[in-house]
Amino acid sequence: MGYVKDLFKEVSIKKAEEIKSLVKEHGDLPLATVTLAQTYQGSRGIPTLVTETSLLDSEEGIRFRGYSIPQLRELLPKAGDGKEPCPEGLFYLMLTGEIPSDQDAGHISEVWARRSQVPNHVFKVIESFPISAHPMTQFCAAILALQTESKFAKAYFEGIPKSEHWNYVYEDTMTLIARLPRIAAYIYRRKYKGGIDIHPDGMLDWSGNFAHMLGFDDPAFQELMRLYMTIHADHEGGNVSAHATHLVGSALSDPYLSLCAGMTGLAGPLHGLANQEVIRWIEELQEKLGTQEPSKEQIAAYIEETLKEGKVVPGYGHAVLRQTDPRFVAQMEFAKKHCPDDPTVRTVWNVYEVAPPILEATGKIKNPWPNVDAHSGALLKHYGLVEEEFYTVLFGVSRALGVLTSLCWDRALGFPIERPKSITTNWAKEFVAKAIASTK
Ligand code: HAX
């Protein structure tokens, strides 16, 4: 067993004991009152999930194991003389709860490099798609094709005990994460670069190699990939991609099947596909006005027009956050350092100045501030990754880190199959009638 796996086993056994006594001693403590409105409105704010890897505060934003994004940018190991955190380090932190040393992050990098070879049939599945197929569709299909490799599925049907589930889910997690960049880059090169495939460079870290396989060897782009892969990895457990992965995994579907469920959720325009929609929305504005840098007045009019047409302003709003997303801020800081004069980047910043008061004035949008997706496309475009349909795949490769780490935790803690209660409207009406009668 590798030392990271040993450490995970040790910390997860401790956590399982803590949970056991917490539930035994305080299991009857009510966490919240659930209102009828919450049940009808997407279960907002109902604490029904346990996700150890990160916690979202509506005002402050995400913390991974207690660390904010600015802290992670400082504390996590870097690649060479780079300044941005390596996602290998974040993975280690989410898994063990400890900030890794350079050696720890390097070890994860080596394990992923060693396991990165993708079986041939996966490429054939990708090639069977028409070139027009959306990259997220190809990505999900490729993850499913890779499922033939699942060690958990094989071991489960050979009859391993429940106490061993985590072990095989961990192995699948490591292999799956190792292979996702190669799969994603293959889809990109096939769809947009005439099928000219670029082989991995074993000397590079996970994100650097991903950038290389996509065809980008600019060190600044590699730095962007490290930051991008770190900040998109996790956003506690209730978002669609994390929740879907967790839910499907709770049926003991293996990590490949579970991740695929998460990725199909990420492909929705209200979730991860918003990064594609943001850049389309901005480009439509630029084309319409015939300028790369529309004025703030022109942006304001465009936002009003979008709202009048009954559409959402992509990249704005959030189900939990009530402030500017710190993931947006991290990208803005990166852009200020590397490309402050880029007209699309500057347009993103102008939208940031103009949009919140307009959205707030509608009186119905609970969070008028930008989320992670408002900025990412402009940065990618700056470095030449202009194919916006591919952006959600990048998000997906990163999100796999968080949701698969959580799957390891789910199995290590022995969480049961998830099965919340649903109601019908007739049931709700009867419930309300009884409640009213009891007050008379
Ligand atoms: N533009 C226009 N209208 C918006 C809006 C926006 N950016 N954000 C919310 N609203 C509307 C909602 O559609 C809803 O309208 P109706 O009552 O007419 O249905 C109303 O305001 C109240 O919504 P809310 O409570 O503020 O927001 P929700 O929790 O229901 O939804 C969303 C959160 C993120 C889905 C929403 O803000 C949205 O659609 N934003 C645009 C798409 C987007 O950027 N998605 C990415 C979110 C982050 C993420 O998951 N990244 O992957």
XYZ file of N, CA, C and O in Angstrom, residues 266-437:
688
model
N -22.660 18.305 -14.618
C -21.808 19.485 -14.844
C -22.081 20.086 -16.226
O -21.893 21.281 -16.449
N -22.531 19.235 -17.144
C -22.769 19.678 -18.527
C -24.026 20.534 -18.687
O -24.344 20.978 -19.796
N -24.732 20.807 -17.596
C -25.934 21.647 -17.680
C -25.585 23.134 -17.654
O -24.657 23.537 -16.947
N -26.331 23.968 -18.404
C -26.000 25.401 -18.489
C -26.134 26.186 -17.185
O -25.542 27.247 -17.054
N -26.917 25.662 -16.220
C -26.982 26.378 -14.937
C -25.811 25.995 -14.034
O -25.603 26.598 -12.987
N -25.070 24.965 -14.434
C -23.901 24.529 -13.641
C -22.640 24.772 -14.479
O -22.382 25.886 -14.908
N -21.880 23.726 -14.785
C -20.561 23.906 -15.397
C -20.562 24.462 -16.814
O -19.595 25.105 -17.238
N -21.634 24.207 -17.549
C -21.673 24.704 -18.934
C -21.760 26.233 -18.973
O -21.594 26.842 -20.030
N -22.004 26.845 -17.824
C -22.077 28.313 -17.775
C -20.769 28.943 -18.265
O -20.791 30.051 -18.813
N -19.622 28.248 -18.115
C -18.363 28.857 -18.581
C -18.357 29.022 -20.106
O -17.834 29.995 -20.639
N -18.967 28.059 -20.800
C -19.139 28.168 -22.269
C -20.090 29.323 -22.594
O -19.831 30.143 -23.477
N -21.172 29.388 -21.830
C -22.203 30.381 -22.108
C -21.715 31.812 -21.875
O -22.103 32.733 -22.593
N -20.855 31.988 -20.874
C -20.325 33.324 -20.570
C -19.558 33.869 -21.772
O -19.785 35.002 -22.211
N -18.669 33.066 -22.321
C -17.828 33.585 -23.395
C -18.653 33.789 -24.668
O -18.440 34.755 -25.405
N -19.654 32.935 -24.870
C -20.563 33.134 -26.022
C -21.324 34.446 -25.882
O -21.497 35.184 -26.843
N -21.773 34.685 -24.674
C -22.552 35.899 -24.375
C -21.698 37.141 -24.617
O -22.137 38.108 -25.223
N -20.447 37.089 -24.171
C -19.549 38.239 -24.362
C -19.198 38.400 -25.848
O -19.207 39.515 -26.384
N -18.926 37.297 -26.519
C -18.565 37.387 -27.947
C -19.736 37.904 -28.787
O -19.546 38.644 -29.743
N -20.942 37.512 -28.390
C -22.128 38.006 -29.113
C -22.229 39.529 -28.979
O -22.495 40.242 -29.955
N -21.937 39.997 -27.777
C -21.942 41.449 -27.534
C -20.861 42.134 -28.373
O -21.112 43.165 -29.025
N -19.659 41.562 -28.357
C -18.548 42.159 -29.121
C -18.872 42.206 -30.613
O -18.618 43.208 -31.287
N -19.452 41.122 -31.115
C -19.793 41.055 -32.554
C -20.883 42.050 -32.915
O -20.803 42.773 -33.911
N -21.907 42.083 -32.065
C -23.053 42.950 -32.294
C -22.619 44.414 -32.433
O -23.098 45.148 -33.289
N -21.693 44.810 -31.551
C -21.270 46.220 -31.523
C -20.042 46.483 -32.380
O -19.624 47.626 -32.548
N -19.435 45.411 -32.872
C -18.241 45.562 -33.710
C -17.056 46.112 -32.941
O -16.194 46.786 -33.503
N -17.002 45.820 -31.650
C -15.842 46.249 -30.858
C -15.473 45.177 -29.834
O -16.352 44.503 -29.303
N -14.175 45.054 -29.599
C -13.706 44.063 -28.625
C -13.914 44.547 -27.188
O -13.947 43.761 -26.261
N -14.029 45.869 -27.052
C -14.172 46.403 -25.695
C -15.342 47.365 -25.602
O -15.167 48.587 -25.644
N -16.548 46.830 -25.478
C -17.722 47.700 -25.383
C -17.673 48.588 -24.138
O -17.052 48.212 -23.139
N -18.335 49.734 -24.211
C -18.338 50.644 -23.059
C -19.249 50.086 -21.952
O -20.059 49.180 -22.202
N -19.135 50.668 -20.769
C -19.969 50.204 -19.647
C -21.447 50.466 -19.941
O -22.301 49.659 -19.567
N -21.737 51.559 -20.638
C -23.140 51.859 -20.985
C -23.670 50.787 -21.938
O -24.800 50.316 -21.807
N -22.838 50.401 -22.901
C -23.265 49.359 -23.857
C -23.463 48.015 -23.145
O -24.408 47.287 -23.429
N -22.585 47.723 -22.190
C -22.723 46.463 -21.430
C -24.019 46.490 -20.622
O -24.770 45.498 -20.597
N -24.285 47.623 -19.995
C -25.510 47.738 -19.179
C -26.752 47.498 -20.042
O -27.670 46.761 -19.654
N -26.758 48.093 -21.238
C -27.919 47.927 -22.129
C -28.061 46.459 -22.547
O -29.174 45.924 -22.650
N -26.931 45.799 -22.777
C -26.932 44.386 -23.185
C -27.473 43.484 -22.060
O -28.228 42.535 -22.301
N -27.096 43.804 -20.837
C -27.596 43.021 -19.685
C -29.119 43.193 -19.575
O -29.857 42.202 -19.413
N -29.571 44.429 -19.710
C -31.025 44.700 -19.649
C -31.743 43.904 -20.736
O -32.802 43.315 -20.500
N -31.145 43.889 -21.917
C -31.745 43.175 -23.053
C -31.823 41.660 -22.763
O -32.840 41.012 -23.017
N -30.730 41.121 -22.201
C -30.697 39.689 -21.860
C -31.831 39.362 -20.888
O -32.545 38.373 -21.047
N -31.974 40.209 -19.869
C -33.013 39.970 -18.857
C -34.402 40.097 -19.473
O -35.300 39.298 -19.186
N -34.560 41.103 -20.358
C -35.863 41.329 -20.987
C -36.270 40.118 -21.829
O -37.438 39.753 -21.923
N -35.286 39.475 -22.444
C -35.567 38.286 -23.261
C -35.846 37.050 -22.399
O -36.059 35.954 -22.917
N -35.793 37.218 -21.071
C -36.091 36.096 -20.155
C -34.931 35.125 -20.024
O -35.118 33.986 -19.578
N -33.729 35.581 -20.399
C -32.559 34.700 -20.289
C -31.782 35.035 -19.015
O -31.935 36.127 -18.456
N -30.907 34.109 -18.611
C -30.059 34.412 -17.460
C -28.784 35.099 -17.952
O -28.362 34.896 -19.092
N -28.203 35.914 -17.093
C -26.880 36.485 -17.377
C -25.876 35.436 -16.906
O -25.722 35.219 -15.698
N -25.221 34.750 -17.831
C -24.363 33.635 -17.415
C -23.162 34.113 -16.614
O -22.602 35.181 -16.885
N -22.786 33.303 -15.606
C -21.631 33.659 -14.774
C -22.018 34.485 -13.564
O -21.159 34.824 -12.746
N -23.300 34.807 -13.457
C -23.768 35.603 -12.305
C -24.821 34.823 -11.530
O -25.608 34.084 -12.115
N -24.811 35.002 -10.216
C -25.772 34.304 -9.368
C -25.188 33.027 -8.806
O -24.190 32.497 -9.313
N -25.785 32.580 -7.720
C -25.359 31.309 -7.118
C -26.419 30.844 -6.136
O -27.108 31.655 -5.518
N -26.530 29.511 -6.005
C -27.537 28.959 -5.098
C -27.155 29.156 -3.628
O -28.023 29.190 -2.760
N -25.856 29.287 -3.330
C -25.420 29.423 -1.938
C -24.704 30.757 -1.700
O -25.003 31.471 -0.743
N -23.756 31.094 -2.575
C -22.942 32.310 -2.383
C -23.784 33.579 -2.409
O -24.736 33.684 -3.192
N -23.395 34.544 -1.590
C -24.064 35.850 -1.590
C -23.038 36.971 -1.715
O -23.271 38.106 -1.317
N -21.892 36.659 -2.245
C -20.797 37.612 -2.454
C -20.060 37.222 -3.724
O -20.303 36.150 -4.271
N -19.127 38.071 -4.158
C -18.271 37.700 -5.291
C -17.535 36.401 -4.949
O -16.961 36.269 -3.869
N -17.572 35.477 -5.866
C -16.945 34.165 -5.677
C -15.416 34.340 -5.583
O -14.802 34.918 -6.489
N -14.777 33.845 -4.510
C -13.307 33.979 -4.420
C -12.578 33.283 -5.581
O -11.429 33.613 -5.870
N -13.243 32.368 -6.250
C -12.624 31.724 -7.424
C -12.587 32.716 -8.585
O -11.687 32.685 -9.421
N -13.579 33.605 -8.650
C -13.556 34.696 -9.634
C -12.390 35.633 -9.299
O -11.615 36.029 -10.173
N -12.266 35.960 -8.015
C -11.213 36.898 -7.584
C -9.823 36.334 -7.899
O -8.944 37.052 -8.393
N -9.645 35.038 -7.638
C -8.328 34.418 -7.908
C -7.981 34.538 -9.395
O -6.836 34.836 -9.760
N -8.977 34.343 -10.249
C -8.717 34.440 -11.696
C -8.469 35.898 -12.106
O -7.653 36.174 -12.973
N -9.175 36.817 -11.450
C -8.975 38.232 -11.756
C -7.551 38.635 -11.364
O -6.875 39.353 -12.109
N -7.085 38.138 -10.237
C -5.706 38.448 -9.806
C -4.691 37.891 -10.801
O -3.714 38.550 -11.147
N -4.955 36.676 -11.261
C -4.048 36.071 -12.250
C -4.028 36.925 -13.516
O -2.965 37.223 -14.070
N -5.217 37.354 -13.954
C -5.312 38.160 -15.182
C -4.634 39.514 -15.010
O -3.987 40.015 -15.933
N -4.764 40.112 -13.820
C -4.121 41.421 -13.579
C -2.609 41.293 -13.721
O -1.940 42.210 -14.187
N -2.086 40.149 -13.333
C -0.645 39.924 -13.394
C -0.194 39.573 -14.824
O 0.834 40.045 -15.286
N -0.978 38.749 -15.508
C -0.493 38.186 -16.775
C -1.058 38.842 -18.033
O -0.417 38.798 -19.081
N -2.287 39.357 -17.959
C -2.871 39.866 -19.220
C -3.872 41.013 -18.951
O -5.035 40.920 -19.365
N -3.434 42.075 -18.265
C -4.379 43.134 -17.880
C -4.927 43.930 -19.063
O -5.932 44.628 -18.909
N -4.257 43.830 -20.224
C -4.710 44.641 -21.364
C -5.550 43.851 -22.366
O -5.950 44.392 -23.395
N -5.819 42.598 -22.061
C -6.617 41.791 -22.991
C -8.056 42.351 -23.037
O -8.698 42.519 -21.990
N -8.573 42.632 -24.237
C -9.894 43.285 -24.301
C -11.039 42.428 -23.746
O -11.966 42.981 -23.134
N -10.973 41.107 -23.909
C -12.068 40.274 -23.362
C -11.969 40.222 -21.841
O -12.986 40.288 -21.135
N -10.745 40.149 -21.343
C -10.549 40.175 -19.885
C -11.084 41.499 -19.333
O -11.815 41.534 -18.334
N -10.762 42.589 -20.021
C -11.225 43.906 -19.547
C -12.756 44.003 -19.613
O -13.388 44.632 -18.766
N -13.328 43.336 -20.610
C -14.798 43.331 -20.703
C -15.403 42.576 -19.520
O -16.394 43.012 -18.932
N -14.768 41.449 -19.146
C -15.233 40.692 -17.968
C -15.219 41.607 -16.735
O -16.161 41.619 -15.937
N -14.159 42.402 -16.608
C -14.067 43.299 -15.440
C -15.125 44.406 -15.520
O -15.676 44.814 -14.496
N -15.395 44.879 -16.727
C -16.430 45.921 -16.865
C -17.822 45.359 -16.565
O -18.651 46.028 -15.951
N -18.057 44.111 -16.982
C -19.344 43.467 -16.649
C -19.463 43.392 -15.121
O -20.530 43.661 -14.553
N -18.356 43.067 -14.464
C -18.335 42.958 -12.998
C -18.727 44.285 -12.331
O -19.376 44.310 -11.294
N -18.345 45.392 -12.957
C -18.709 46.702 -12.390
C -20.179 47.035 -12.637
O -20.844 47.634 -11.811
N -20.665 46.619 -13.812
C -21.986 47.066 -14.259
C -23.126 46.123 -13.832
O -24.214 46.573 -13.471
N -22.866 44.808 -13.868
C -23.973 43.843 -13.712
C -24.621 43.815 -12.321
O -25.860 43.823 -12.224
N -23.831 43.786 -11.218
C -24.486 43.573 -9.911
C -25.640 44.529 -9.589
O -26.724 44.055 -9.211
N -25.474 45.859 -9.772
C -26.642 46.711 -9.436
C -27.857 46.438 -10.332
O -28.993 46.528 -9.854
N -27.618 46.093 -11.582
C -28.769 45.816 -12.474
C -29.478 44.534 -12.028
O -30.703 44.478 -11.956
N -28.685 43.521 -11.707
C -29.290 42.248 -11.269
C -30.014 42.442 -9.934
O -31.102 41.911 -9.725
N -29.397 43.216 -9.062
C -30.007 43.479 -7.745
C -31.350 44.195 -7.913
O -32.321 43.893 -7.215
N -31.389 45.108 -8.877
C -32.604 45.914 -9.069
C -33.796 45.071 -9.550
O -34.940 45.512 -9.444
N -33.539 43.865 -10.042
C -34.669 43.016 -10.460
C -35.501 42.604 -9.238
O -36.665 42.258 -9.364
N -34.840 42.614 -8.067
C -35.546 42.280 -6.834
C -35.756 40.793 -6.630
O -36.252 40.382 -5.594
N -35.369 39.972 -7.590
C -35.597 38.535 -7.393
C -34.315 37.701 -7.389
O -34.305 36.609 -6.823
N -33.245 38.242 -7.964
C -31.998 37.463 -8.032
C -31.295 37.557 -6.680
O -30.932 38.651 -6.241
N -31.122 36.421 -6.014
C -30.624 36.477 -4.632
C -29.154 36.854 -4.553
O -28.700 37.401 -3.564
N -28.384 36.509 -5.575
C -26.956 36.831 -5.547
C -26.562 37.517 -6.859
O -26.459 36.864 -7.887
N -26.348 38.829 -6.820
C -26.045 39.543 -8.063
C -24.562 39.496 -8.445
O -24.150 40.170 -9.385
N -23.760 38.717 -7.724
C -22.300 38.739 -7.897
C -21.818 37.630 -8.831
O -22.501 36.619 -9.009
N -20.601 37.795 -9.386
C -20.108 36.780 -10.336
C -19.694 35.479 -9.648
O -19.234 35.504 -8.505
N -19.847 34.374 -10.352
C -19.357 33.081 -9.869
C -18.103 32.696 -10.664
O -17.629 33.462 -11.510
N -17.604 31.513 -10.422
C -16.332 31.060 -11.020
C -16.328 31.150 -12.553
O -15.316 31.436 -13.185
N -17.501 30.895 -13.146
C -17.566 30.790 -14.604
C -17.513 32.137 -15.324
O -17.320 32.184 -16.535
N -17.683 33.228 -14.569
C -17.698 34.549 -15.205
C -16.331 34.929 -15.762
O -16.228 35.780 -16.636
N -15.267 34.330 -15.234
C -13.931 34.788 -15.642
C -13.149 33.796 -16.487
O -12.295 34.174 -17.311
N -13.382 32.506 -16.292
C -12.437 31.508 -16.824
C -12.252 31.579 -18.337
O -11.128 31.484 -18.845
N -13.346 31.756 -19.075
C -13.256 31.735 -20.543
C -12.345 32.815 -21.091
O -11.568 32.567 -22.034
N -12.403 34.016 -20.507
C -11.581 35.127 -21.019
C -10.098 34.799 -20.877
O -9.288 35.144 -21.752
N -9.734 34.145 -19.784
C -8.329 33.773 -19.576
C -7.882 32.719 -20.585
O -6.805 32.813 -21.176
N -8.730 31.718 -20.774
C -8.384 30.636 -21.713
C -8.232 31.199 -23.125
O -7.303 30.863 -23.861
N -9.163 32.087 -23.467
C -9.157 32.705 -24.794
C -7.866 33.522 -24.993
O -7.281 33.520 -26.070
N -7.440 34.191 -23.946
C -6.222 35.009 -24.044
C -5.033 34.166 -24.510
O -4.203 34.616 -25.297
N -4.959 32.925 -24.009
C -3.813 32.074 -24.367
C -4.049 31.266 -25.642
O -3.229 30.437 -26.012
N -5.204 31.468 -26.273
C -5.452 30.802 -27.555
C -6.360 29.591 -27.468
O -6.631 28.944 -28.483
N -6.844 29.260 -26.252
C -7.808 28.154 -26.168
C -9.193 28.794 -26.366
O -9.864 29.183 -25.405
N -9.572 28.908 -27.618
C -10.735 29.739 -27.963
C -12.015 28.915 -28.173
O -13.082 29.495 -28.390
N -11.893 27.592 -28.123
C -13.046 26.750 -28.443
C -13.906 26.578 -27.182
O -13.681 25.665 -26.381
N -14.889 27.465 -27.037
C -15.608 27.537 -25.756
C -16.404 26.272 -25.427
O -16.651 25.998 -24.247
N -16.763 25.489 -26.447
C -17.497 24.243 -26.158
C -16.652 23.286 -25.309
O -17.181 22.383 -24.679
N -15.348 23.503 -25.330
C -14.463 22.592 -24.595
C -14.303 22.998 -23.119
O -13.824 22.201 -22.309
N -14.709 24.208 -22.781
C -14.382 24.737 -21.447
C -14.920 23.868 -20.303
O -14.283 23.727 -19.267
N -16.107 23.301 -20.500
C -16.680 22.522 -19.388
C -15.909 21.220 -19.165
O -15.892 20.683 -18.052
N -15.239 20.735 -20.216
C -14.405 19.531 -20.036
C -13.248 19.855 -19.079
O -12.922 19.063 -18.194
N -12.663 21.047 -19.252
C -11.579 21.452 -18.332
C -12.096 21.486 -16.897
O -11.447 21.004 -15.965
N -13.276 22.059 -16.737
C -13.924 22.109 -15.423
C -14.101 20.674 -14.903
O -13.802 20.367 -13.733
N -14.542 19.787 -15.770
C -14.811 18.397 -15.380
C -13.562 17.665 -14.913
O -13.598 16.916 -13.933
N -12.449 17.885 -15.615
C -11.200 17.216 -15.218
C -10.835 17.653 -13.796
O -10.453 16.844 -12.955
N -11.000 18.943 -13.535
C -10.696 19.446 -12.203
C -11.705 18.942 -11.162
O -11.326 18.469 -10.079
N -12.992 19.017 -11.485
C -14.027 18.629 -10.527
C -13.898 17.165 -10.105
O -14.281 16.775 -8.993
N -13.318 16.345 -10.996
C -13.110 14.926 -10.661
C -12.283 14.784 -9.379
O -12.507 13.869 -8.583
N -11.335 15.717 -9.176
C -10.474 15.620 -7.985
C -11.309 15.650 -6.704
O -11.118 14.844 -5.798
N -12.237 16.601 -6.651
C -13.034 16.759 -5.434
C -14.050 15.641 -5.262
O -14.136 15.030 -4.192
N -14.793 15.371 -6.328
C -15.906 14.415 -6.159
C -15.395 12.983 -5.971
O -16.023 12.189 -5.260
N -14.251 12.671 -6.567
C -13.717 11.320 -6.371
C -13.072 11.181 -4.989
O -13.149 10.116 -4.366
N -12.446 12.257 -4.512
C -11.923 12.207 -3.134
C -13.083 11.969 -2.169
O -12.985 11.165 -1.240
N -14.180 12.664 -2.424
C -15.348 12.480 -1.550
C -15.901 11.055 -1.636
O -16.401 10.526 -0.641
N -15.813 10.471 -2.816
C -16.283 9.087 -2.959
C -15.424 8.136 -2.110
O -15.946 7.190 -1.505
N -14.115 8.396 -2.082
C -13.226 7.597 -1.213
C -13.684 7.742 0.243
O -13.780 6.760 0.976
N -13.973 8.991 0.630
C -14.437 9.233 1.999
C -15.791 8.554 2.250
O -16.005 7.969 3.313
N -16.700 8.634 1.281
C -18.027 8.016 1.455
C -17.892 6.532 1.800
O -18.556 6.010 2.686
N -17.000 5.860 1.051
C -16.866 4.413 1.266
C -16.065 4.119 2.532
O -16.337 3.161 3.248
N -15.063 4.971 2.816
C -14.271 4.751 4.042
C -15.137 4.940 5.283
O -14.925 4.279 6.293
N -16.118 5.838 5.188
C -16.987 6.090 6.342
C -18.225 5.194 6.319
O -19.079 5.278 7.187
N -18.327 4.377 5.286
C -19.416 3.385 5.210
C -20.789 4.008 5.058
O -21.787 3.458 5.541
N -20.863 5.159 4.382
C -22.168 5.824 4.233
C -23.152 4.923 3.481
O -22.793 4.250 2.525
N -24.432 4.960 3.909
C -25.423 4.080 3.272
C -25.938 4.638 1.948
O -25.621 5.765 1.565
N -26.743 3.864 1.290
C -27.403 4.305 0.065
C -28.253 5.547 0.395
O -28.894 5.601 1.448
N -28.207 6.537 -0.496
C -28.937 7.780 -0.216
C -30.385 7.643 -0.669
O -30.657 7.209 -1.782
N -31.282 8.038 0.205
C -32.702 7.838 -0.125
C -33.545 8.867 0.618
O -34.174 8.537 1.640
N -33.515 10.144 0.170
C -34.372 11.131 0.851
C -35.848 10.844 0.586
O -36.182 10.109 -0.347
N -36.701 11.438 1.387
C -38.150 11.224 1.244
C -38.706 12.235 0.251
O -38.360 13.414 0.280
N -39.586 11.757 -0.627
C -40.283 12.713 -1.498
C -41.755 12.750 -1.095
O -42.249 11.825 -0.444
N -42.414 13.828 -1.486
C -43.852 13.959 -1.180
C -44.612 14.304 -2.462
O -43.989 14.672 -3.460
N -45.925 14.206 -2.413
C -46.745 14.682 -3.531
C -47.407 15.990 -3.082
O -47.480 16.278 -1.874
N -47.938 16.729 -4.040
C -48.605 17.982 -3.669
C -49.883 17.695 -2.878
O -50.223 18.436 -1.952
N -50.558 16.601 -3.203
C -51.741 16.234 -2.406
C -51.356 15.977 -0.954
O -52.032 16.390 -0.024
N -50.230 15.281 -0.787
C -49.736 15.027 0.578
C -49.470 16.364 1.270
O -49.842 16.565 2.429
N -48.834 17.296 0.544
C -48.508 18.615 1.128
C -49.785 19.352 1.515
O -49.854 19.978 2.591
N -50.813 19.260 0.667
C -52.072 19.964 0.950
C -52.737 19.390 2.205
O -53.220 20.128 3.077
N -52.739 18.064 2.293
C -53.319 17.424 3.492
C -52.534 17.819 4.731
O -53.096 18.103 5.790
N -51.213 17.854 4.591
C -50.344 18.227 5.708
C -50.672 19.646 6.190
O -50.833 19.900 7.379
N -50.829 20.551 5.235
C -51.136 21.946 5.561
C -52.510 22.023 6.233
O -52.685 22.717 7.259
N -53.500 21.283 5.677
C -54.855 21.308 6.248
C -54.833 20.836 7.701
O -55.441 21.456 8.585
N -54.071 19.768 7.954
C -53.982 19.243 9.338
C -53.311 20.263 10.244
O -53.732 20.475 11.386
N -52.265 20.886 9.736
C -51.530 21.882 10.553
C -52.446 23.040 10.922
O -52.445 23.515 12.064
N -53.272 23.492 9.958
C -54.191 24.611 10.228
C -55.245 24.175 11.252
O -55.536 24.889 12.219
N -55.793 22.947 11.043
C -56.833 22.443 11.946
C -56.314 22.360 13.382
O -57.036 22.666 14.337
